[in-house]
Coordinates of C-alpha atoms in Angstrom, one line a residue:
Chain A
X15 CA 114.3 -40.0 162.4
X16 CA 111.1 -41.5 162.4
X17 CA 111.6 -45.1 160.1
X18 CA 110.1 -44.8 156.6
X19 CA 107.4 -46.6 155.0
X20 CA 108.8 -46.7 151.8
X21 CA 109.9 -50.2 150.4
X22 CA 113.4 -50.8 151.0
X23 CA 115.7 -52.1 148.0
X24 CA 116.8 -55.7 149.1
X25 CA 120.2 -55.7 147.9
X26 CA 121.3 -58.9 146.5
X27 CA 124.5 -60.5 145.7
X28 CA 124.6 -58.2 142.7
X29 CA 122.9 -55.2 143.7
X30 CA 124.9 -54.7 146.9
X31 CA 127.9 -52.8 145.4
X32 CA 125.3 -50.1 144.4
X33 CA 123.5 -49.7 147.7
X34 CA 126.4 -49.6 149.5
X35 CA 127.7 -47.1 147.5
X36 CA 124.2 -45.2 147.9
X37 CA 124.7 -45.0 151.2
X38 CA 127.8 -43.2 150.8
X39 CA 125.9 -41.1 148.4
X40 CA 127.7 -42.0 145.5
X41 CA 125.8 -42.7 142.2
X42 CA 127.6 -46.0 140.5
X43 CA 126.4 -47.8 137.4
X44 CA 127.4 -51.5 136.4
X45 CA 129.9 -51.5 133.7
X46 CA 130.8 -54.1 131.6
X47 CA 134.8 -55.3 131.7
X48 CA 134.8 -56.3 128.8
X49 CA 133.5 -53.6 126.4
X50 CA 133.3 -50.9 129.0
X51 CA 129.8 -50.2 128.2
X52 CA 127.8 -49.4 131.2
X53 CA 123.6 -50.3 131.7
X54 CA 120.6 -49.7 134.0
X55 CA 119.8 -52.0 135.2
X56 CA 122.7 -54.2 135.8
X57 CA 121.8 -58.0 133.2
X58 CA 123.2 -61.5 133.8
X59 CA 124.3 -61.0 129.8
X60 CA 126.3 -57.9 128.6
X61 CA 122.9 -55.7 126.6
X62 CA 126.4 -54.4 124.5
X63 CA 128.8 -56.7 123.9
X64 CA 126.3 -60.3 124.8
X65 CA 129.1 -61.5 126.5
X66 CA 128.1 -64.1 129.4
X67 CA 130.4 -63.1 131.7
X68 CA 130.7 -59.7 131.9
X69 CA 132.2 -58.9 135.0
X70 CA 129.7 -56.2 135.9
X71 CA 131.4 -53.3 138.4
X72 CA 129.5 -50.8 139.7
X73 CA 131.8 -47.9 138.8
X74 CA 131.1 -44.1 140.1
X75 CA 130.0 -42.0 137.6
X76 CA 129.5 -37.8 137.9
X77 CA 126.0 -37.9 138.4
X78 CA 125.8 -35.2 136.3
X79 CA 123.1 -35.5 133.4
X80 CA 119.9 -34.1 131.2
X81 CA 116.4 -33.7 131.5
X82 CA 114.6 -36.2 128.7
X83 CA 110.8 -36.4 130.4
X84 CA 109.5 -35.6 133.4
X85 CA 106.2 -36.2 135.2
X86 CA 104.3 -35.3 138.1
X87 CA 103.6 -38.2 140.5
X88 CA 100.0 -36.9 141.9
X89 CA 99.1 -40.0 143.4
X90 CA 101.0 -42.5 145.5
X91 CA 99.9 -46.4 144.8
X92 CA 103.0 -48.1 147.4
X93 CA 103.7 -47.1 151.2
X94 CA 105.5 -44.1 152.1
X95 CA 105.3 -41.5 149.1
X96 CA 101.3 -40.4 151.1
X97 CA 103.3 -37.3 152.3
X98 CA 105.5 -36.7 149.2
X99 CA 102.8 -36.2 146.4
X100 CA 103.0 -34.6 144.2
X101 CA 106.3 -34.7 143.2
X102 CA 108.3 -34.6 140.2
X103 CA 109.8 -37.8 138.4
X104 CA 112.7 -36.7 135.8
X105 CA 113.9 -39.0 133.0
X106 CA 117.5 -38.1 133.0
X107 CA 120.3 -39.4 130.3
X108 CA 123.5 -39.7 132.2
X109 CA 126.9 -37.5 130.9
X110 CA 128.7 -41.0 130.9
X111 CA 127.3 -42.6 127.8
X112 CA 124.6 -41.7 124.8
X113 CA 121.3 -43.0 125.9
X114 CA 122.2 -44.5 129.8
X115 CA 118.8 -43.2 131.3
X116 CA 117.4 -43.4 134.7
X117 CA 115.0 -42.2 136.5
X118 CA 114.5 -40.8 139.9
X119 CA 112.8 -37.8 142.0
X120 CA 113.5 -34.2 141.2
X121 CA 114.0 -33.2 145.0
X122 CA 113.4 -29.4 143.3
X123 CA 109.3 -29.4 144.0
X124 CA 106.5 -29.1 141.8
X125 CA 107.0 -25.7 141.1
X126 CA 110.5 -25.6 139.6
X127 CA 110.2 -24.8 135.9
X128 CA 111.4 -27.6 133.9
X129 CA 112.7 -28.1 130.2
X130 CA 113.8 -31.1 128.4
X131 CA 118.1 -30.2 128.1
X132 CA 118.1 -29.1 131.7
X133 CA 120.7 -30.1 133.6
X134 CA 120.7 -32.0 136.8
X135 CA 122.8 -33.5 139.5
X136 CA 122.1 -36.6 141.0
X137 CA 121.8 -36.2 145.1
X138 CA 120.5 -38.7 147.5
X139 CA 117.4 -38.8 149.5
X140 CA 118.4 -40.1 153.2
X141 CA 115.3 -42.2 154.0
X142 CA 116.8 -43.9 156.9
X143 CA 120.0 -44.3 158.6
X144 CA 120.8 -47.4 156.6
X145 CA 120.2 -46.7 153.1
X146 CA 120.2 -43.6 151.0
X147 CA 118.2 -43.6 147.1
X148 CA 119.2 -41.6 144.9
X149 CA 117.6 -38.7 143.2
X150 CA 118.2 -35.5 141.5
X151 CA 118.6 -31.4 141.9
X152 CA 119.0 -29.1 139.3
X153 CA 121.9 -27.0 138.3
X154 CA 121.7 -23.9 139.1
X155 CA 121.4 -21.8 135.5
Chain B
X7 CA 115.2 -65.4 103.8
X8 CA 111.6 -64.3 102.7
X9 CA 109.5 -62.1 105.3
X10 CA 106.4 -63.1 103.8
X11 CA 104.3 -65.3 105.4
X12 CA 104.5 -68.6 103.7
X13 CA 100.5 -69.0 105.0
X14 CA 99.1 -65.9 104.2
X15 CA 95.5 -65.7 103.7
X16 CA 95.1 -69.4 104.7
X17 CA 94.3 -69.7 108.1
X18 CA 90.6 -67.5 109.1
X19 CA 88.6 -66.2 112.2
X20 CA 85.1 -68.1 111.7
X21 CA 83.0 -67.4 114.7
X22 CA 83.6 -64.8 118.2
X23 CA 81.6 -64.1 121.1
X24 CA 82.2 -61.1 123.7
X25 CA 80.9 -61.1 127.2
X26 CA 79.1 -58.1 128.2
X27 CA 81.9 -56.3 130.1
X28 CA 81.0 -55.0 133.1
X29 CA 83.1 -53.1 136.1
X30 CA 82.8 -56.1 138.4
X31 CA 80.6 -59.3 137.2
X32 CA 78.8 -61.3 139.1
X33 CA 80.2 -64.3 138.3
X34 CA 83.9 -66.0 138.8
X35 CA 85.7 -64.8 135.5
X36 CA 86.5 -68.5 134.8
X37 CA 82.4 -69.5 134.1
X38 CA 82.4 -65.6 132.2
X39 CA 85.0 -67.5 129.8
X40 CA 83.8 -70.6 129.5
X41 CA 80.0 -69.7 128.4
X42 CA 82.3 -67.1 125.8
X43 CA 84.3 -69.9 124.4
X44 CA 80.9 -71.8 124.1
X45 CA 79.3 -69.4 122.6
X46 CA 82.0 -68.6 119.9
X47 CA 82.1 -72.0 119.1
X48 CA 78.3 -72.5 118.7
X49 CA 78.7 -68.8 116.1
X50 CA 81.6 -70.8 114.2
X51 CA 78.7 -73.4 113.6
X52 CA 80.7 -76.2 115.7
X53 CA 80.9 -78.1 118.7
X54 CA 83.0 -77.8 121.8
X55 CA 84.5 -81.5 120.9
X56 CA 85.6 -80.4 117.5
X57 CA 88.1 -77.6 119.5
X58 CA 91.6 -79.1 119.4
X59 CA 93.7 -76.5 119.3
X60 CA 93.5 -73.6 122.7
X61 CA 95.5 -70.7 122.7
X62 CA 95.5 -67.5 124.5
X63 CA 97.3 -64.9 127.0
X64 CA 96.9 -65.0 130.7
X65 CA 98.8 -61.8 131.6
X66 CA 97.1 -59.8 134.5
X67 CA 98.0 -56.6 134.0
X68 CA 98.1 -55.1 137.2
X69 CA 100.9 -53.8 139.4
X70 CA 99.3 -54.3 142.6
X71 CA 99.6 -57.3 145.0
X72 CA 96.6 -59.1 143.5
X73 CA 96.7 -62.7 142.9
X74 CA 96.8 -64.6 139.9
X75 CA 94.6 -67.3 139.9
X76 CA 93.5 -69.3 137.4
X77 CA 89.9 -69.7 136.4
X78 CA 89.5 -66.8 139.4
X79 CA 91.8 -63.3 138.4
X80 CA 93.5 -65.2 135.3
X81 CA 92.3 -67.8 132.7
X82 CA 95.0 -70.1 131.3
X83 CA 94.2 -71.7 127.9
X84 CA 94.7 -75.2 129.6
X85 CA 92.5 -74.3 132.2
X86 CA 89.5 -73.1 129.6
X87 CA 90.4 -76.6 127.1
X88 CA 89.8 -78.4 130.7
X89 CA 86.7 -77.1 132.4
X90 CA 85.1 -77.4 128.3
X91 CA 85.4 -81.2 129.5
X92 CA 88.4 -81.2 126.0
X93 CA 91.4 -82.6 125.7
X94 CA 93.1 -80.9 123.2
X95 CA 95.8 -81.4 120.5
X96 CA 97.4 -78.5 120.6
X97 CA 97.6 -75.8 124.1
X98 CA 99.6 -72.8 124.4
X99 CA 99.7 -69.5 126.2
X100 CA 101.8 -66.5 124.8
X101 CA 104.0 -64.7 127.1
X102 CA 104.5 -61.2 126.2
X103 CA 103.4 -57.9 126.1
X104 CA 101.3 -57.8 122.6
X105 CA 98.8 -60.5 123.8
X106 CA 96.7 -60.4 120.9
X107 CA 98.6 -60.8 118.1
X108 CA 101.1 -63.3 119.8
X109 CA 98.2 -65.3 120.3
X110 CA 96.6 -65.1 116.4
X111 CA 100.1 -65.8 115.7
X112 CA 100.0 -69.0 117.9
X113 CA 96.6 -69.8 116.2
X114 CA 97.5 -69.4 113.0
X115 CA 100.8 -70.7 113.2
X116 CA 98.7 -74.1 114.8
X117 CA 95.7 -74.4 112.3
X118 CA 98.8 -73.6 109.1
X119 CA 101.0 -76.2 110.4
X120 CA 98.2 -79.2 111.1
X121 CA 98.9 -78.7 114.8
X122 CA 95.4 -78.7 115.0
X123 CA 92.2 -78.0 112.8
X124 CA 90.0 -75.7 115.0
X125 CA 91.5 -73.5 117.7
X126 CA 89.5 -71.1 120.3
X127 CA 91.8 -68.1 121.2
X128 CA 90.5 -66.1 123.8
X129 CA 91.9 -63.2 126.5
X130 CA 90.1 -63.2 129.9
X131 CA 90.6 -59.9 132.2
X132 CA 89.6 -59.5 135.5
X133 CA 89.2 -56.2 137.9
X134 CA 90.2 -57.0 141.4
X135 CA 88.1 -55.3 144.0
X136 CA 90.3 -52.5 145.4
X137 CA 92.6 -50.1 143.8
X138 CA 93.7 -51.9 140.3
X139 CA 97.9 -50.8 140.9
X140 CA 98.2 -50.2 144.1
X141 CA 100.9 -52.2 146.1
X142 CA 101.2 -52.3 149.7
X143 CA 105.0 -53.7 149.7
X144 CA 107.3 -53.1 151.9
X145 CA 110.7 -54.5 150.1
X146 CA 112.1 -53.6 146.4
X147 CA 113.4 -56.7 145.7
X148 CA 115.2 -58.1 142.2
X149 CA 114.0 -55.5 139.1
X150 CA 111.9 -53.3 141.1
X151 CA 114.9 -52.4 143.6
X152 CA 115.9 -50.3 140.7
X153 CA 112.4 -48.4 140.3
X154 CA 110.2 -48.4 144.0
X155 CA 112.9 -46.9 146.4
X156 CA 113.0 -43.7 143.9
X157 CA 108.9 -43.4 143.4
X158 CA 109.0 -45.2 140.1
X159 CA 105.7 -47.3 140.4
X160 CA 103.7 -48.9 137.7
X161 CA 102.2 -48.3 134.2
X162 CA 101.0 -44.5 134.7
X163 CA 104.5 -43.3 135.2
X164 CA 105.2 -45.7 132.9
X165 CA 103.4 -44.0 130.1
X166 CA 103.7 -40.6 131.4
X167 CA 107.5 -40.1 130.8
X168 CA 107.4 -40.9 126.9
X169 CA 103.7 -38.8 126.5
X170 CA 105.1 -35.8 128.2
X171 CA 108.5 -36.5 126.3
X172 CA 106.8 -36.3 123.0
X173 CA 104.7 -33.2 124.0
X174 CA 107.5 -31.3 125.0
X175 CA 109.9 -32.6 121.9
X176 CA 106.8 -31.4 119.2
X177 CA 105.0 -29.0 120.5
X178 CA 102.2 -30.6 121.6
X179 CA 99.6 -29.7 123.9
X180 CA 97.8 -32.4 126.3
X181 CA 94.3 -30.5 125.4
X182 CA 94.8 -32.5 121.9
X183 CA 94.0 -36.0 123.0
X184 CA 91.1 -35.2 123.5
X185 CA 90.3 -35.9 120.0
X186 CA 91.5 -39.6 120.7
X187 CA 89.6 -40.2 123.7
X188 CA 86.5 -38.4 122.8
X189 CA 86.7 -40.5 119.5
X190 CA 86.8 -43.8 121.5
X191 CA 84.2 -43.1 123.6
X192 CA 82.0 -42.1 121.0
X193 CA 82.1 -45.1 118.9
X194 CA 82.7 -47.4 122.5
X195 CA 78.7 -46.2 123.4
X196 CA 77.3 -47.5 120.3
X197 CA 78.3 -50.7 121.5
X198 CA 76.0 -53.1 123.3
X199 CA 78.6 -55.0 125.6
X200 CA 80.6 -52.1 126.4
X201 CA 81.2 -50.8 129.9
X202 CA 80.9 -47.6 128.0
X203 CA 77.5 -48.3 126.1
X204 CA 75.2 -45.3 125.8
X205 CA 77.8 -43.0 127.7
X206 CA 79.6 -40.9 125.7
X207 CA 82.7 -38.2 126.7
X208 CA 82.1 -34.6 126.2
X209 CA 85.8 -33.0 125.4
X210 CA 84.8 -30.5 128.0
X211 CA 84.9 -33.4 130.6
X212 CA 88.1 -35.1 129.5
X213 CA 89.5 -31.7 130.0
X214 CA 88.3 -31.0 133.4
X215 CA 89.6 -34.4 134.6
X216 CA 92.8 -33.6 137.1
X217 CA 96.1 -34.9 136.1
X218 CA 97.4 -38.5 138.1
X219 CA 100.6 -38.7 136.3
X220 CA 101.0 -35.5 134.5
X221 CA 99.9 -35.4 131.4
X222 CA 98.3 -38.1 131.8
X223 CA 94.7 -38.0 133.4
X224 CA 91.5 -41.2 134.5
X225 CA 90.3 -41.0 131.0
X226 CA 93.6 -41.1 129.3
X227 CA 93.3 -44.6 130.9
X228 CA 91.0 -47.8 129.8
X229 CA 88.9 -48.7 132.9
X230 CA 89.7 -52.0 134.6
X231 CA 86.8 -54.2 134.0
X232 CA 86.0 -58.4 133.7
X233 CA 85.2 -59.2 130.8
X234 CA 86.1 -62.1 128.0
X235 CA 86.6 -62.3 124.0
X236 CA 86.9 -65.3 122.1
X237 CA 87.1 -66.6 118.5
X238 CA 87.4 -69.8 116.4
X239 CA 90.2 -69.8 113.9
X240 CA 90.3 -72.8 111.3
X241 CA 91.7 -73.5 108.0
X242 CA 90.5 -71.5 104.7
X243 CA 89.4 -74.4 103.2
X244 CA 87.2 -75.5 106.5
X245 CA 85.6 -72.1 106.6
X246 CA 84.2 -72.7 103.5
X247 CA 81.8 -74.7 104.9
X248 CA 81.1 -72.7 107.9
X249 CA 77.7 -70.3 108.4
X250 CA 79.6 -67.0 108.4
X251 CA 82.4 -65.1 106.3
X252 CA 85.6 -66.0 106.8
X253 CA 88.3 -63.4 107.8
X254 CA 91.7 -64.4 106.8
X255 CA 94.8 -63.7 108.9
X256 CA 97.3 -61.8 106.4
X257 CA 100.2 -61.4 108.3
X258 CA 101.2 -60.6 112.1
X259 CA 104.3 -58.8 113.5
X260 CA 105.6 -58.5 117.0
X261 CA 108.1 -56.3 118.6
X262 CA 110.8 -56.6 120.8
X263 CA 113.1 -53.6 121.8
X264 CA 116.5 -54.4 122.5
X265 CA 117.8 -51.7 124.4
X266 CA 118.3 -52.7 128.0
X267 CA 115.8 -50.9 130.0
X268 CA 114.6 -51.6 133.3
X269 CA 110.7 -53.1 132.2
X270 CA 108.9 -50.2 132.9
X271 CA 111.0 -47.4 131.5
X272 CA 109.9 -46.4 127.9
X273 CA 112.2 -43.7 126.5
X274 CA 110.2 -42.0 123.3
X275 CA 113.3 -43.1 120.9
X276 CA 113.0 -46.7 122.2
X277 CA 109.4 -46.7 120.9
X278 CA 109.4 -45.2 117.8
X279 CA 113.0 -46.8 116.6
X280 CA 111.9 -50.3 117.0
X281 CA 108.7 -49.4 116.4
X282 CA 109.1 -48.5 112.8
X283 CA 110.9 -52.0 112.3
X284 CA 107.5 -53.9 113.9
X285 CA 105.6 -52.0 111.2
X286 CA 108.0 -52.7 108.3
X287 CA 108.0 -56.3 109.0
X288 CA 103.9 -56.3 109.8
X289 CA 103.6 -54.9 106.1
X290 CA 106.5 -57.5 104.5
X291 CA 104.7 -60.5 106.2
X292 CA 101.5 -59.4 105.2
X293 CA 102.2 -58.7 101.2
X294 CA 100.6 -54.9 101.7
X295 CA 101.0 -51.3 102.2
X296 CA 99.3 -49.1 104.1
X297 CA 97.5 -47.7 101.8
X298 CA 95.5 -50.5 101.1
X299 CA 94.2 -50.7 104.8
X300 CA 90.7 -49.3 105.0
X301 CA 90.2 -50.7 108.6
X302 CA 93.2 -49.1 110.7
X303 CA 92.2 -50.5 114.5
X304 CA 95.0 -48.6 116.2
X305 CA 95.5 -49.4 120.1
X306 CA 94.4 -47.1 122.9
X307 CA 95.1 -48.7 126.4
X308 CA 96.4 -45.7 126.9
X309 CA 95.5 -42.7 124.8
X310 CA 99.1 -41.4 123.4
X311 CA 99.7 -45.2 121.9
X312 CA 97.2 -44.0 119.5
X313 CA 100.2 -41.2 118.4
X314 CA 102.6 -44.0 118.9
X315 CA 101.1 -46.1 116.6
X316 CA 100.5 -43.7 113.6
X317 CA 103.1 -42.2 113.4
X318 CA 105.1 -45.7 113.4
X319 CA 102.6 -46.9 111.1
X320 CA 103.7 -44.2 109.1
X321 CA 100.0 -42.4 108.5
X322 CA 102.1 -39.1 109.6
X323 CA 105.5 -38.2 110.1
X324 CA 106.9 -38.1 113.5
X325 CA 105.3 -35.2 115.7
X326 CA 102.5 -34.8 113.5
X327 CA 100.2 -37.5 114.8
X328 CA 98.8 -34.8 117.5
X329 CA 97.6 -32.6 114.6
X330 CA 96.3 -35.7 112.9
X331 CA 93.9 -36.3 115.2
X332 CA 92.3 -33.4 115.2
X333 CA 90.0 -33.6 112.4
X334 CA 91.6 -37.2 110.7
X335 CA 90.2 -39.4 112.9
X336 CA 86.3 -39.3 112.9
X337 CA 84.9 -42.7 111.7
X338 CA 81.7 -41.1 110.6
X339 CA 83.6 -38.6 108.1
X340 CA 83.9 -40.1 104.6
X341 CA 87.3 -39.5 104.6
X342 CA 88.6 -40.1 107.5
X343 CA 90.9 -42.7 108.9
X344 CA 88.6 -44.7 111.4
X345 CA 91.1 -45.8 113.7
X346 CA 89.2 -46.3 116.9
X347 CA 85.4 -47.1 114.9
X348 CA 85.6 -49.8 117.6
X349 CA 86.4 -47.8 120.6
X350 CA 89.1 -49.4 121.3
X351 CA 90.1 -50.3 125.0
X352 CA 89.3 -46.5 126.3
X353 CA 85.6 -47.0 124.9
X354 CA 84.9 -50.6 125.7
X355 CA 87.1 -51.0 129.2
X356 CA 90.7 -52.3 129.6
X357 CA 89.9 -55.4 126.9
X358 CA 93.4 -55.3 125.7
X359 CA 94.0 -56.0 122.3
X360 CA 90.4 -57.5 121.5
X361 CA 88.2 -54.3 121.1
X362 CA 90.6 -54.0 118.0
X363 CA 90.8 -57.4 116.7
X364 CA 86.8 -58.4 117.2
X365 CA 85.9 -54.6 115.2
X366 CA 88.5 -56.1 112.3
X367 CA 86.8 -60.0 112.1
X368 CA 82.6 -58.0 112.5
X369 CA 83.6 -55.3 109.7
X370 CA 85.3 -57.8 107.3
X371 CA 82.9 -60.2 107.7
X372 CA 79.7 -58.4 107.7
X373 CA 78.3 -58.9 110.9
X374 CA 78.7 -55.0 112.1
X375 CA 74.9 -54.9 112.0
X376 CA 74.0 -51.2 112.0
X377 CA 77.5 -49.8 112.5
X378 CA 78.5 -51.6 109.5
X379 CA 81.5 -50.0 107.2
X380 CA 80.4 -50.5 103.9
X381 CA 83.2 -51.4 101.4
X382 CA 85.5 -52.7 104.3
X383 CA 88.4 -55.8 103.3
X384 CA 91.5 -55.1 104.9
X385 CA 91.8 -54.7 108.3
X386 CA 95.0 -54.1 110.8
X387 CA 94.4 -54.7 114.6
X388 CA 97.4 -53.3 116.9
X389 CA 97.7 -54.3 120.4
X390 CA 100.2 -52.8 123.4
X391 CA 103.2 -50.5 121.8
X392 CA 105.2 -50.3 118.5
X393 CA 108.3 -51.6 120.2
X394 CA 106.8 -54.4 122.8
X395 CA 103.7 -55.2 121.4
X396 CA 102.2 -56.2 117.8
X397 CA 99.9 -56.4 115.0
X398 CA 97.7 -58.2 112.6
X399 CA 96.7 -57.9 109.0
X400 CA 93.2 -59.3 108.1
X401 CA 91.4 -59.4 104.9
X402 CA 87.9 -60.6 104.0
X403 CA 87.3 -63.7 102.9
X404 CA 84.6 -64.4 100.0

């Protein structure tokens, strides 16, 4: 596999959980312990409960969710997307809580028709053999 | 606790100057801003010693890897109170997306207070040679780990996601906003120092422009330019003695959503829920309703603000801002709201909130010259979005 040139996440002491998880192709999202409220992206503060030490845990979730926007990407302004435009960019509101959103590649191609309420299933682009990202397919109907 | 401002009306713009604004200029954006400042402060009838108070946003608005440099791609508001040879009283930048009206807030909140007598607001901008947002990196590291790896980049996809997710939510078509940007444009060439002087937008050609980040297309976009705006704000009672109208600052609001959201992701509901509470408190500070607005300056730095921004204005209900447009918006119809009669940032260049702001303080003073609004006292100038950014409420002085 030839190495991409598309930025690499620099896990940090934080982030790590997540990306290691990534790799495994498992879609996690920091939780708070002690409301049980999860976020993207993971805070120092809980954005629920405000407590200062939350206790964030990436936790795995279904990676099963909904179509709120989408966009077409038609031009690439970092390294590494030249060959992948144009390409879709779904907003997606997770099944785990009312309003957790995020947002990642619809690996479905331009051409797949699209509605806001579709459903999608996270899956996870393999960019090199050390880290996986996480993106999104739809269900079939 | 009262939410109206305990210094309405007394605090006023006296004087302005605007830079011709030009693509690239030829000159390093810090000497652009300090012949502006001198010049506003020569309009306001005073001298550069006289400034004590300097106050402004140095934000530079790209997402590429440019630089920013003061007096070079930025201009501080120490750095402008220190190459005018002035030590001032009274210094402060505002940090935050709705530049303008944080710093007429910071003004006004200076002059009321006796933190100083005569402040000089301005906003510098600068247009790096090469591509505006593009980014060679190579690493995602702290916020944008959760955004670059999945080919989340910068402020088109940015404003893409909520325009196509109100679109799709009301009906809407992208062929509509043309009205907005044609609008702009239109009203942008009558003015001298815009990039846009003279050069109008047929609808035809705002339709023929390709998508970049579905819906959203070049001219959907206000063009990166160098440019600087500047005004002198002083007590009502100064401006009394000073050679032009005064325009008095109302009221300001600013918005901050507190849903947890990585920076760049706007979700439609995020905007238009906390939205509607930047409006309520704009029109509680300011002691007024809409409907006694006749100078609606609604911002455009990207064209569906503009539906953004009426709708959480409340000049339509939600979804109907797209229909609005179409025949609501014309500021050379006698009954039309003239939200963009001064082109905004999509018909001057990427100005931020100042377009808006300098149209409010020539209208309400009287110093439009030809484009003049007869009949024209209360002004409202938005800047950035209804859930990030802000606005201000001006009225004419006597």
């Amino acid at each position: 596999m030839t190495p991409s040139r598309r930025p690499r996440p620099v896990p940090d002491e934080q982030s790590a959980p997540y990306w290691t998880a990534a790799a495994e192709h498992v879609l996690t999202v920091a939780r708070c312990a002690r409301c049980g409220r999860y976020t993207i992206p993971v805070d120092i503060v809980c954005a629920s409960c405000h407590s200062t030490a939350p206790g964030y845990r990436f936790e795995p979730v279904s990676g099963h969710g909904t179509v709120r926007s989408w966009t077409v990407i038609r031009q690439s302004f970092v390294p590494g997307f030249e060959h992948d435009v144009p390409f879709v960019l779904v907003d997606v509101e997770l099944d785990e809580q009312v309003g957790l959103r995020m947002i990642g590649r619809l690996l479905d191609g331009v051409d797949a028709p699209l509605h806001v309420g579709d459903r999608v299933t996270v899956a996870f682009e393999d960019v090199d053999p050390e880290w996986s990202v996480p993106a999104f397919t739809l269900d079939a109907s | 606790m009262s939410e109206g401002f305990a210094a309405r009306d007394e605090v006023a713009i006296v004087g302005y100057a605007q830079s011709a604004i030009q693509r690239h200029a030829d000159r390093p954006l810090g000497a652009l801003a300090v012949d502006t400042a001198l010049a506003a402060i020569t309009d306001a009838g005073l001298t550069a010693d006289q400034i004590d108070g300097f106050v402004g946003s140095a934000l530079f608005p790209t997402a590429g890897a440019h630089a920013a440099v003061d007096g070079v791609s930025i201009v501080t508001p120490g750095w402008l109170a220190e190459h005018l040879g002035v030590n001032p009283r009274y210094a402060s930048g505002f940090q935050g997306f709705g530049q303008i009206p944080g710093s007429v807030a910071l003004a006004v909140n200076a002059v009321a207070s006796g933190a100083a007598d005569h402040v000089l607001l301005h906003r510098a901008l600068h247009n790096p040679a090469g591509r505006y947002h593009a980014n060679p990196m190579q690493e995602a590291a702290g916020a944008t780990q959760w955004t670059v790896p999945q080919g989340f980049f910068g402020p088109l996809a940015m404003i893409a996601l909520p325009y196509n997710e109100y679109l799709q939510r009301y009906g809407a078509s992208r062929e509509a906003m043309a009205a907005v940007v044609v609008e702009a444009r239109k009203n942008g060439a009558r003015i001298p120092w815009s990039y846009w002087h003279g050069r109008p937008l047929a609808t035809q050609d705002y339709l023929d422009e390709p998508a970049i980040a579905d819906p959203i297309a070049r001219f959907d976009c206000d063009i990166p330019v160098d440019g600087v705006g500047a005004f002198v704000l002083t007590s009502a009672a100064r401006a009394k003695d000073l050679p032009h109208r005064p325009v008095h600052v109302s009221g300001y609001a600013l918005g901050h959503s507190t849903v947890r959201r990585v920076m760049t992701h706007w979700p439609l509901d995020d905007i238009m829920t906390t939205g509607a509470e930047t409006a309520r408190r704009l029109w509680a500070h300011a002691g007024i309703g809409r409907g006694e607005v006749d100078l609606p300056q609604l911002y455009d730095g990207f064209s569906p603000l503009v539906y953004f921004w009426l709708e959480a204005l409340g000049y339509c209900g939600p979804g109907e801002a797209h229909e609005l447009v179409q025949c609501g918006i014309d500021s050379d119809a006698a009954d039309a709201l003239p939200i963009l009669s001064g082109g905004g940032a999509l018909g001057n260049g990427r100005m931020h909130g100042v377009p808006q702001m300098l149209e409010c303080y020539l209208q309400l003073s009287g110093r439009a010259g030809e484009r003049q609004r007869p009949g024209t006292s209360v002004g409202l100038a938005c800047h950035a979005s209804p859930h990030l950014g802000g606005a201000v409420v001006y009225r004419a002085g006597s």
